[in-house]
XYZ file of C-alpha atoms in Angstrom:
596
model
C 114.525 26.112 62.084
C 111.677 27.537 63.969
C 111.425 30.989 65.240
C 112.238 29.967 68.856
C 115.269 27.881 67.390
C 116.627 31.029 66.013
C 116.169 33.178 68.685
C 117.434 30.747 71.138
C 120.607 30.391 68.428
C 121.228 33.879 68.293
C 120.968 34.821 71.882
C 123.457 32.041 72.788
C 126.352 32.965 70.497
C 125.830 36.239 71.804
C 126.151 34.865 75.251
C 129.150 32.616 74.518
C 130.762 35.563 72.908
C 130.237 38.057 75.539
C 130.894 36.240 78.709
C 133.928 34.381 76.806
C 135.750 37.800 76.455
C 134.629 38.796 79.457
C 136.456 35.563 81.729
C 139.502 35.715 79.204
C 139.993 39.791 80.283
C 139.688 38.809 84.196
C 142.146 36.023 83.288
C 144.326 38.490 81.534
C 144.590 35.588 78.759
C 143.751 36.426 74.640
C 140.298 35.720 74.495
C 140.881 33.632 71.433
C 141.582 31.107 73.632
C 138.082 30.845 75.197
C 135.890 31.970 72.008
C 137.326 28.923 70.346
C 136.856 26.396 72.547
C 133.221 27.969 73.219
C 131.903 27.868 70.062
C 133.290 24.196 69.307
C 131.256 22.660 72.538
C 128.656 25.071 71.925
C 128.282 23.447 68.251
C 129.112 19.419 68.937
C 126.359 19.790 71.644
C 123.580 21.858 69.703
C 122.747 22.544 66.255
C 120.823 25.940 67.143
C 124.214 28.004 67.008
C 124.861 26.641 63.401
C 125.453 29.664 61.030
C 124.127 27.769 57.918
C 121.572 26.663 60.175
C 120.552 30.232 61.528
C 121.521 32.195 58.428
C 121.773 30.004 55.751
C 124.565 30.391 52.476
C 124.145 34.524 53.471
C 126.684 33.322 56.355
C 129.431 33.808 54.444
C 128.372 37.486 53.205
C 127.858 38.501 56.674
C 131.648 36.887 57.495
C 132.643 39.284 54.945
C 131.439 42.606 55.969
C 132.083 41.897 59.384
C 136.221 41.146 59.010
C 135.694 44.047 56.496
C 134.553 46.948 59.541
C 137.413 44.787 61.343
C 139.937 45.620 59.405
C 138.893 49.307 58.778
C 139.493 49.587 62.325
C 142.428 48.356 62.838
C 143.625 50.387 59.686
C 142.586 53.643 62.238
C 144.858 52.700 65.016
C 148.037 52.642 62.051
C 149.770 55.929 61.965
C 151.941 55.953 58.754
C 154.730 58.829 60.734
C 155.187 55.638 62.747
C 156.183 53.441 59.478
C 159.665 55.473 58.518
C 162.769 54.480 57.852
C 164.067 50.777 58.389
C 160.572 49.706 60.262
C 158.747 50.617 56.837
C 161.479 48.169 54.995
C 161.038 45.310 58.297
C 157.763 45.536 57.585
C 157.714 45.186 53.827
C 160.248 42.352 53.714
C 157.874 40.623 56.763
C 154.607 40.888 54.184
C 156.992 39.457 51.002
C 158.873 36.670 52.603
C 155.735 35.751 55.069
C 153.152 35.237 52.105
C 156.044 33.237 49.782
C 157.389 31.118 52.129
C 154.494 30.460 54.513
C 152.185 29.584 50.974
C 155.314 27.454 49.474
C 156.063 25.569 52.730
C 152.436 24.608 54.137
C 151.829 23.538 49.827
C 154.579 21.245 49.842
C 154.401 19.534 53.018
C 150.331 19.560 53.326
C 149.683 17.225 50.585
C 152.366 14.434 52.784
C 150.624 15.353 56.000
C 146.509 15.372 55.312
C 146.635 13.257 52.020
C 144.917 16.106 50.267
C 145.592 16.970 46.498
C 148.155 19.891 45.493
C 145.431 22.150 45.043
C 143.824 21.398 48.611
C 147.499 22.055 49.742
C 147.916 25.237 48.010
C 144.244 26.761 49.438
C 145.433 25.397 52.882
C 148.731 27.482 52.201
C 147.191 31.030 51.183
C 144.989 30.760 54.225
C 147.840 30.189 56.896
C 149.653 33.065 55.000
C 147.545 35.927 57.505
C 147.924 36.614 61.126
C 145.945 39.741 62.124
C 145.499 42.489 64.628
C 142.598 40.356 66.971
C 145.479 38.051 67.642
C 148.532 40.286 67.680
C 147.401 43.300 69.299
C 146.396 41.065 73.148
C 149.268 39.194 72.873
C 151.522 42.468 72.667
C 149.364 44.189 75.552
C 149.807 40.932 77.647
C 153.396 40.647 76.616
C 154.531 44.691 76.486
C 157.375 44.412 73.823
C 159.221 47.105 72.964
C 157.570 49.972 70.913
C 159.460 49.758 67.878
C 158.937 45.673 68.428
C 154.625 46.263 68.850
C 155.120 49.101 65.900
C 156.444 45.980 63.588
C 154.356 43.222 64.570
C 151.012 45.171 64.787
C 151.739 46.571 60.781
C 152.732 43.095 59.850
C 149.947 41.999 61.330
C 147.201 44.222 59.656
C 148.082 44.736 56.499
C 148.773 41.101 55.850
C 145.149 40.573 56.672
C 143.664 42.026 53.091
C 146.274 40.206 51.359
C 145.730 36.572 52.101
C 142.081 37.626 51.984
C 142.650 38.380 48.118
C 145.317 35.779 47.581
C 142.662 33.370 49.430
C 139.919 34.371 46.550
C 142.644 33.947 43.938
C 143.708 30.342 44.577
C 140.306 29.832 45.483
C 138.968 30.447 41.828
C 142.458 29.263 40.358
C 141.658 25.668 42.093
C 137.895 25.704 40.769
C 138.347 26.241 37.477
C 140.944 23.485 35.535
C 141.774 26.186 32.660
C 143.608 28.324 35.360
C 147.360 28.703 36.309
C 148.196 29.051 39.933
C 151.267 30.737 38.977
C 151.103 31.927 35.280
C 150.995 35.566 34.507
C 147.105 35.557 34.574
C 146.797 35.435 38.279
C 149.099 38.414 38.795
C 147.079 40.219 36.505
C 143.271 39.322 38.510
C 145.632 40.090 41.764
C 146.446 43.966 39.979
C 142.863 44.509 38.811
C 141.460 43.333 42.885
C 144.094 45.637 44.436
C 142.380 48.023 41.565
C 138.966 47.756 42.874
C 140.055 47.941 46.222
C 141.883 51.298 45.940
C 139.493 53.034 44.303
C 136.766 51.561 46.932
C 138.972 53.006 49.468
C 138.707 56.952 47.813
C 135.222 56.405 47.818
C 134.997 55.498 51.102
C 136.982 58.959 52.596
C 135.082 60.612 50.034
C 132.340 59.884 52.234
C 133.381 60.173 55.439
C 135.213 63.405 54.875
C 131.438 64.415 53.926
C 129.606 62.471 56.650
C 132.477 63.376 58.984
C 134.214 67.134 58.391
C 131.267 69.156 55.729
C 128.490 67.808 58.623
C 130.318 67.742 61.132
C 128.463 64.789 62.684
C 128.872 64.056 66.320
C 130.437 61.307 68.295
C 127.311 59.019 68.329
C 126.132 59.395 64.581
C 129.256 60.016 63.099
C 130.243 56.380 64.539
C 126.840 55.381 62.679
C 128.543 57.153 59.540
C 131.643 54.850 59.757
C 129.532 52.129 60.054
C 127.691 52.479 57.400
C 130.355 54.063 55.208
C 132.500 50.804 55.814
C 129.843 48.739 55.326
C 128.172 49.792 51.587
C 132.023 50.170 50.302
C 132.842 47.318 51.348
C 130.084 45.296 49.770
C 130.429 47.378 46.865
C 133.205 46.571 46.213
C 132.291 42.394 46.859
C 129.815 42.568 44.205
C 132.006 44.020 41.750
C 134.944 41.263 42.588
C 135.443 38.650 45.387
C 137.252 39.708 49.013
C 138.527 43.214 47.361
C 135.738 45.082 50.039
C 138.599 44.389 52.675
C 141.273 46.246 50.503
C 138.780 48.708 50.518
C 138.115 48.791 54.117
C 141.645 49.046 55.181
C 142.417 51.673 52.806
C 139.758 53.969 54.257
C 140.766 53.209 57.675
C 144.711 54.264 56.988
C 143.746 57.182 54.965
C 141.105 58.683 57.878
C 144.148 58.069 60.228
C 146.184 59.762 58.656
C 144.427 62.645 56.626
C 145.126 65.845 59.210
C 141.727 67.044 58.320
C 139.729 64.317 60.020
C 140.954 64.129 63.383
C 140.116 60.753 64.510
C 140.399 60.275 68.215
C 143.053 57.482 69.052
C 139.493 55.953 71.126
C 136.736 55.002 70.105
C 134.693 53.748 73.059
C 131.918 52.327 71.001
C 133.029 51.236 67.845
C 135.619 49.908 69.587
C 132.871 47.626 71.685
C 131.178 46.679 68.486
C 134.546 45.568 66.781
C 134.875 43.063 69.956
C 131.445 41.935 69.863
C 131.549 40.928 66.434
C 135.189 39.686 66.468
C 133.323 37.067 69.254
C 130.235 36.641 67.200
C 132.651 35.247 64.485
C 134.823 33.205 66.357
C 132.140 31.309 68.392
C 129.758 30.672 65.053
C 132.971 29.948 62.738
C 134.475 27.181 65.360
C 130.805 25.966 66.057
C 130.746 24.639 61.999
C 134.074 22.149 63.033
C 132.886 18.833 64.274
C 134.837 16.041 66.452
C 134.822 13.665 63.820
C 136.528 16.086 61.441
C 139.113 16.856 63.916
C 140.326 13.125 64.700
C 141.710 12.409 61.205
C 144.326 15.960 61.315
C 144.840 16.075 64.887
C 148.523 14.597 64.697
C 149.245 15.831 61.322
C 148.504 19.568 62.709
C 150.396 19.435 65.840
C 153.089 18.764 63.087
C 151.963 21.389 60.917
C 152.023 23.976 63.969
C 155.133 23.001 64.911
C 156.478 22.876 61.054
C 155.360 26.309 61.244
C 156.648 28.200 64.578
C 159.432 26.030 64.701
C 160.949 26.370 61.004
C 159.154 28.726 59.109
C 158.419 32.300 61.342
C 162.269 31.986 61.969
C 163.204 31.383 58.473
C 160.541 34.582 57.872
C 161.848 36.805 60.248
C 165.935 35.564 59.344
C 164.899 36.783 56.360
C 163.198 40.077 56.906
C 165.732 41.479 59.327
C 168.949 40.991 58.214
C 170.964 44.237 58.529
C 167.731 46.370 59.401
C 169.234 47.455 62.870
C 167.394 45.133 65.362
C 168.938 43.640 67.740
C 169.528 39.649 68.091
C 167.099 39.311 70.740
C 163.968 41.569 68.255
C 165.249 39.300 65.371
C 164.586 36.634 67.591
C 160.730 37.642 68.940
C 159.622 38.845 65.470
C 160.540 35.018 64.737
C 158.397 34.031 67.736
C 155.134 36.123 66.976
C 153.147 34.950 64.227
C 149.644 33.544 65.555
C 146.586 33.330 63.113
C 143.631 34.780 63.458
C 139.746 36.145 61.974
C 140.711 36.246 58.659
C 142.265 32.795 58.176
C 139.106 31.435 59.994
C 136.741 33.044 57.597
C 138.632 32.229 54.579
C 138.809 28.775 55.529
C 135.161 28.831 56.116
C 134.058 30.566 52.896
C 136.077 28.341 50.301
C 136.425 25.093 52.043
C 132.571 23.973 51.569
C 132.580 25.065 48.014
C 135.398 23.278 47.429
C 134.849 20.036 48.787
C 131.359 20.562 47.254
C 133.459 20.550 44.195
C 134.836 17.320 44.767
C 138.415 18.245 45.285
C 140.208 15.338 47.025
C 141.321 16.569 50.714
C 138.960 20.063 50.630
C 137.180 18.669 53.483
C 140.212 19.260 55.795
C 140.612 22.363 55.189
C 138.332 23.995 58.169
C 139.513 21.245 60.275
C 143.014 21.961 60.217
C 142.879 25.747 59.791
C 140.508 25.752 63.252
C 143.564 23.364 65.200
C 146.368 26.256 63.261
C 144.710 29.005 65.045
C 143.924 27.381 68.550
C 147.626 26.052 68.473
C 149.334 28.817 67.395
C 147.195 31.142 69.529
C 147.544 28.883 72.527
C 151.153 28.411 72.164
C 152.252 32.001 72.013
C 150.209 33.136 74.365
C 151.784 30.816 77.075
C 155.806 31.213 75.614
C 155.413 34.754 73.930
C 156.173 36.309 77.724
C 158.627 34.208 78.822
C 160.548 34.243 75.465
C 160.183 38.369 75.236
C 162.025 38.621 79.067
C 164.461 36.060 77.938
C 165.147 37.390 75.164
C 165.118 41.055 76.557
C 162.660 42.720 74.538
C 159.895 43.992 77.167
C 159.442 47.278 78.356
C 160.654 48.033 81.942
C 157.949 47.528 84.467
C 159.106 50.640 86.014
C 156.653 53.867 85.849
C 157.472 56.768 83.430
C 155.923 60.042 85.141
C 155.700 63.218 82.979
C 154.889 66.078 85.239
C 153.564 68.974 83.723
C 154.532 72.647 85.681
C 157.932 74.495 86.220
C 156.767 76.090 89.581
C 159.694 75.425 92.028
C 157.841 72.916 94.438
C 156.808 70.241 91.137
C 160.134 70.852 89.580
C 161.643 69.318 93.376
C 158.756 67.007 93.309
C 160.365 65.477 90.038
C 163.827 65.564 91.821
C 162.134 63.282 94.890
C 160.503 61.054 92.410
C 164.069 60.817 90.188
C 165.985 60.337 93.917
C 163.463 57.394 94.243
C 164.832 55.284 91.340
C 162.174 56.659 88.675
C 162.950 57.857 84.780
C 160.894 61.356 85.175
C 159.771 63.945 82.689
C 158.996 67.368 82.947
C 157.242 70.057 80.641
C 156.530 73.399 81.080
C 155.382 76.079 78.626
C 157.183 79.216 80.125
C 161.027 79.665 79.368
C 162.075 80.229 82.666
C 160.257 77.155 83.862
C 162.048 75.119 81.289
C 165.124 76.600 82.304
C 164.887 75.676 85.826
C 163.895 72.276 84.933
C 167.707 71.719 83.181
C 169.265 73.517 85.893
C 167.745 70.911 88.313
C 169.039 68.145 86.457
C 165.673 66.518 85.180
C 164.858 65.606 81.534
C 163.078 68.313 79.587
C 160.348 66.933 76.550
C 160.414 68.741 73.620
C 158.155 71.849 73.168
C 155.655 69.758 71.129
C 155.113 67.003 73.544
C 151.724 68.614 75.240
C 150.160 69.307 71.808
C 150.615 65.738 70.774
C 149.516 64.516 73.732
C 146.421 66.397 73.408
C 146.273 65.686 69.745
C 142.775 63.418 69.451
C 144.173 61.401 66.695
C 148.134 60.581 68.505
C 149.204 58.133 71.735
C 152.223 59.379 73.855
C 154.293 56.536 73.714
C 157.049 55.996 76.614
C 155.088 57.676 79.496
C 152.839 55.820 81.996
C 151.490 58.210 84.173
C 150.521 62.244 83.743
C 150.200 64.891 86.816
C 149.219 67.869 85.679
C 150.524 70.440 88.179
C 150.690 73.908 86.701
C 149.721 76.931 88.602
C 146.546 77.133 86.156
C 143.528 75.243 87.302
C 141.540 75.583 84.461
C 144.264 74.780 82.296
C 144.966 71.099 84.609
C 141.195 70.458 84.379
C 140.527 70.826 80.299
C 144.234 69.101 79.702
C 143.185 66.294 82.276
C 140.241 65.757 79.734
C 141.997 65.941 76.277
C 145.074 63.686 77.329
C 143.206 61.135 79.316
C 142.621 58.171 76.844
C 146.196 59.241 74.650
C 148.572 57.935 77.141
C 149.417 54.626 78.566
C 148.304 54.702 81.935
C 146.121 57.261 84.415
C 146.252 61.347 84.361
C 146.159 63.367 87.324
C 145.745 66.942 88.184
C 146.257 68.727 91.242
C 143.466 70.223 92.995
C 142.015 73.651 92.744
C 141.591 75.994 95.718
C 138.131 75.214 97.199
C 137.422 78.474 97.308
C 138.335 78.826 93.946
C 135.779 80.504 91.073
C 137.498 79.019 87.986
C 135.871 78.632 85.088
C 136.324 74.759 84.751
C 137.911 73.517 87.269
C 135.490 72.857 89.580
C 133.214 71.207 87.774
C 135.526 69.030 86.199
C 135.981 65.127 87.352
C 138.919 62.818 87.396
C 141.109 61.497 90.469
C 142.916 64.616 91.982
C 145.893 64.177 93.565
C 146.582 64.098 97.284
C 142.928 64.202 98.229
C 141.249 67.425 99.356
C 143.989 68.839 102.097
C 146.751 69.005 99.759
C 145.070 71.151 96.790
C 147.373 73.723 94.353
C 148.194 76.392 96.534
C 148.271 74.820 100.023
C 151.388 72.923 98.385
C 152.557 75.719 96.813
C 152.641 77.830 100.375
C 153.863 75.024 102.723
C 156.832 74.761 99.941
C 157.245 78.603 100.102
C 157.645 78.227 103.944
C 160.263 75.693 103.933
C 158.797 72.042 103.528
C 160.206 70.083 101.805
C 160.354 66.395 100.160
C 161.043 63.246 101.754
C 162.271 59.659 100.684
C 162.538 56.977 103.009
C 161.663 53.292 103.018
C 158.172 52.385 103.634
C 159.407 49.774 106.500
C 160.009 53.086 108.751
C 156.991 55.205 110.477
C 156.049 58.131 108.862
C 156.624 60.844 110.733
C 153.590 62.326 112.412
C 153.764 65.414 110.757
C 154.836 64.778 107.113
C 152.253 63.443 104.486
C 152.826 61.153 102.058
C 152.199 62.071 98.936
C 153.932 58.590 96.866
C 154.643 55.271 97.216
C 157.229 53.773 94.369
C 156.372 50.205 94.767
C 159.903 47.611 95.006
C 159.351 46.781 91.116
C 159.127 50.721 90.447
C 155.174 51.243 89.991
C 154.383 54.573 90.755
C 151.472 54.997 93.176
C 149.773 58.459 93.592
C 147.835 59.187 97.143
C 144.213 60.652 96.413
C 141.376 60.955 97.963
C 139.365 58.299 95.796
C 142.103 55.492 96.104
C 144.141 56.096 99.616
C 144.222 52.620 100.123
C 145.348 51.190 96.807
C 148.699 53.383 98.173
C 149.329 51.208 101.072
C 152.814 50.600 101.283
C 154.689 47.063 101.531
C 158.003 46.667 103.475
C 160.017 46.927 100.745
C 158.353 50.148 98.811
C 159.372 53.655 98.935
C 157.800 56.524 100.391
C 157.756 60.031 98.780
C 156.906 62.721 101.857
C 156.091 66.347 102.059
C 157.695 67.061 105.259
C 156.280 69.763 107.629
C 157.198 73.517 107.699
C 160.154 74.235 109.669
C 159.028 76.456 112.760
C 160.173 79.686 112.534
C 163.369 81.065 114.441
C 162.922 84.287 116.753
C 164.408 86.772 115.976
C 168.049 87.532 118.650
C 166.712 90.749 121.473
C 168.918 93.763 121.672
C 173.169 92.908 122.826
């Protein structure tokens, strides 16, 4: 290719990858579902996006490393005090019983379906063993399962990744070389001395990082370069020294920098997360731009049977499996049976062994990308259009409705939680001081534990359960630094109330974020119209609001919670059928009776 071939290659898969997950977030749809698609036009049209024909046989090196600093990031996001009990078992059955009966179903029924040879069958098989956190992880944001359900799935989900990547390598050599026994007592040894290399990979790599990362102390921007580059050499290291055992490696490092307390990983990473979805894209669109048309016609109808072989029979028979007498309900059983799409890793396994393999000669090797490419789009597609449907049929999602906590014990927040409760919400309060938290049980109201604020601020930890955070205490400075540290750890937005204007705190007026109730309504105006009798209001949006009350909430009909501040007054504009949290005026005062 000529130089302006290759730029004009490499500046279009960027493009396809980009404004593909760009259209598929604005269409709240997995962008698997455009990158795909993308990257097969893209490639039956032009040649120029071609990774043999851009990169050459390096494509497949590059494949590697990349799904390698994907999976070390997905190992960050897994916090092992999350895997206890009978969700650590779930998941461990879900790994077993996936890999065995996914790799012995797809090898028996493959070689009936495509005409391919056992051994065709059984590389087909190890592939469609993986599912993966690119997939997973939209499809549960889209969907909202239940935490304990997204805890399950999203483990499953990673850690099966480095397995079929080994398992892949394994059959892959097994099936090249006629001396070898897919299932003879060698295998399970070469399986043993990858998970070997991959281990000890994986204490190199914190070895570095805790250098790079905590002796250094390297800041956000190069200690991102650090991970990079830390994930990176390990990785290949350990690819040099045996096949596919660099993503062992990588995940390893990921779940032991999660989890080591001395590291401290924030739960977001703004830019490695953007360079983990850039080359997630990059992948898809140059891995589906390698399938042709004319490959696809011969397995069309044989895959739609394979897909369906495989959500329809299999998953269930998986998850029947895994979750007998584990505590789940019938309807979790159920979803973890309907939640199994494939992903990165299956793509770039399929596209690093297939070629050598039909190269090879191996009768049916030439389906293997084919088929693997209509697996993922069907799979991907078809959950992504039943996975919400079947999770409220099945009652599994999360309740729309918001979760406030509000943080302060002063008397006026502690009845602002009592409004917010009266209009139909689940609140939670905190407060540091005793007799705060005292008069937050005596009102009634649900009191988090004495740890909740410290995890919530905790860089590395998510606060799971709560969807919105007002910070209300009668500290500014403390509202403005906490506003910081928790924004980014919980679900939804975080609020603070505002400081006095005429205030000379240390922080809190220089701090930004959305403040609630605009400029009138800062701490202690609220705090001294409360003193002097005003009180809290709920009434139905249909009726006026009274000319001298303010409204301070609107609780929308499906029981979104919808702060009034100065930056987004009219996102609260109440519908008919909302509800209307008030701050009603201050009583006028009574004179005082004259002398008999």
């Amino acid at each position: 290719m000529t130089e302006d071939q290759i730029l004009l290659g490499i500046s279009l898969t960027v493009a396809l990858a980009a404004f593909s997950q760009i259209l598929a977030g604005k269409l709240r749809v997995p962008a698997l579902l455009l990158l795909l698609p993308a990257g097969f036009v893209a490639g039956a049209l032009t040649d120029v996006i071609h990774p043999n024909n851009l990169l050459g046989p390096e494509f497949s090196a590059l494949v590697s490393l990349s799904v390698a600093v994907i999976l070390y990031d997905a190992g960050l996001g897994l916090d092992l005090r999350q895997l206890t009990g009978r969700t650590r078992g779930i998941v461990g059955r879900l790994l077993v019983a996936g890999v065995l009966l996914t790799f012995l179903a797809v090898g028996a029924v493959a070689p009936a379906l495509f005409g391919m040879s056992l051994a065709s069958a059984a590389m087909v098989g190890v592939i469609l063993v993986v599912s993966g956190p690119t997939v997973v992880g939209p499809l549960l944001e889209y969907v909202r399962p239940t935490d304990k359900l997204r805890r399950i799935l999203v483990w499953e989900g990673t850690l099966i990744d480095p397995i079929g990547g080994i398992l892949g390598a394994l059959v892959f050599h097994a099936v090249s070389s006629s001396q070898s026994d897919l299932g003879g007592g060698y295998q399970l040894g070469q399986f043993a001395i990858s998970m070997g290399i991959g281990l000890v990979g994986g204490a190199v790599g914190v070895a570095l990082l805790w250098l790079t990362l905590r002796v250094l102390r390297l800041g956000e921007t190069l200690g991102t370069i650090a991970q990079l580059a830390v994930v990176i050499i390990v990785s290949a290291g350990c690819d040099v020294v045996r096949d596919d055992t660099g993503l062992i490696a990588a995940i390893v490092t990921g779940l032991a920098v999660a989890n080591l307390p001395g590291f401290d990983m924030p739960a977001r990473r703004p830019f490695f997360e953007t360079l983990v979805q850039l080359i997630i894209g990059l992948l898809f669109v140059s891995i589906s731009s390698t399938v042709t048309p004319a490959s696809l016609k011969p397995v069309l109808l044989p895959s739609l049977l394979l897909i369906a072989f495989l959500v329809l029979v299999v998953r269930p028979l998986v998850a029947f499996v895994s979750t007998g007498k584990a505590g789940l309900t019938l309807g979790e059983r159920g979803f973890i049976g309907w939640m199994a799409p494939r992903g990165i890793v299956a793509a770039s396994t399929a596209s690093a062994f297939a070629a050598d393999l039909s190269d090879q000669g191996l009768a049916g090797a030439s389906k293997i990308l084919p088929v693997t490419f209509l697996v993922i789009v069907g799979t991907v597609l078809l959950y992504a259009l039943t996975a919400a449907p079947v999770a409220r049929r099945l009652g599994v999602v999360r309740p729309s409705r918001s979760r406030p906590l509000l943080v302060g014990g002063d008397r006026w927040v502690v009845d602002m939680g009592k409004a917010l409760r009266s209009a139909g919400l689940d609140v939670l309060m905190w407060a540091g001081d005793e007799d705060e938290r005292e008069r937050i049980r005596e009102a009634g109201l649900e009191l988090a534990h004495g740890e909740l604020l410290a995890t919530a601020t905790n860089p590395r930890a998510r606060l799971e359960g709560v969807t919105t955070v007002f910070l209300c205490t009668d500290d500014d400075d403390f509202n403005a630094l906490a506003s910081v540290m928790v924004e980014g750890n919980v679900e939804g937005p975080v609020y603070r109330v505002g400081p006095p204007h005429e205030g000379h705190g240390v922080i809190a007026p220089y701090t930004g974020g959305d403040v609630l109730f605009g400029a009138r309504l800062v701490r202690h105006v609220l705090a001294e119209r409360y003193r002097q009798g005003a009180r809290y209001l709920v009434q139905p949006a249909s009726r006026p609001v009274p000319a001298d009350c303010e409204t301070l909430f609107v609780v929308r009909a499906d029981g979104r919670l919808v702060p009034v501040t100065e930056a987004s007054a009219g996102a609260a504009a109440a519908a008919g059928d909302d509800l209307l949290v008030l701050l009603g005026p201050v009583p006028p005062t009574q004179p005082r009776p004259g002398p008999g």
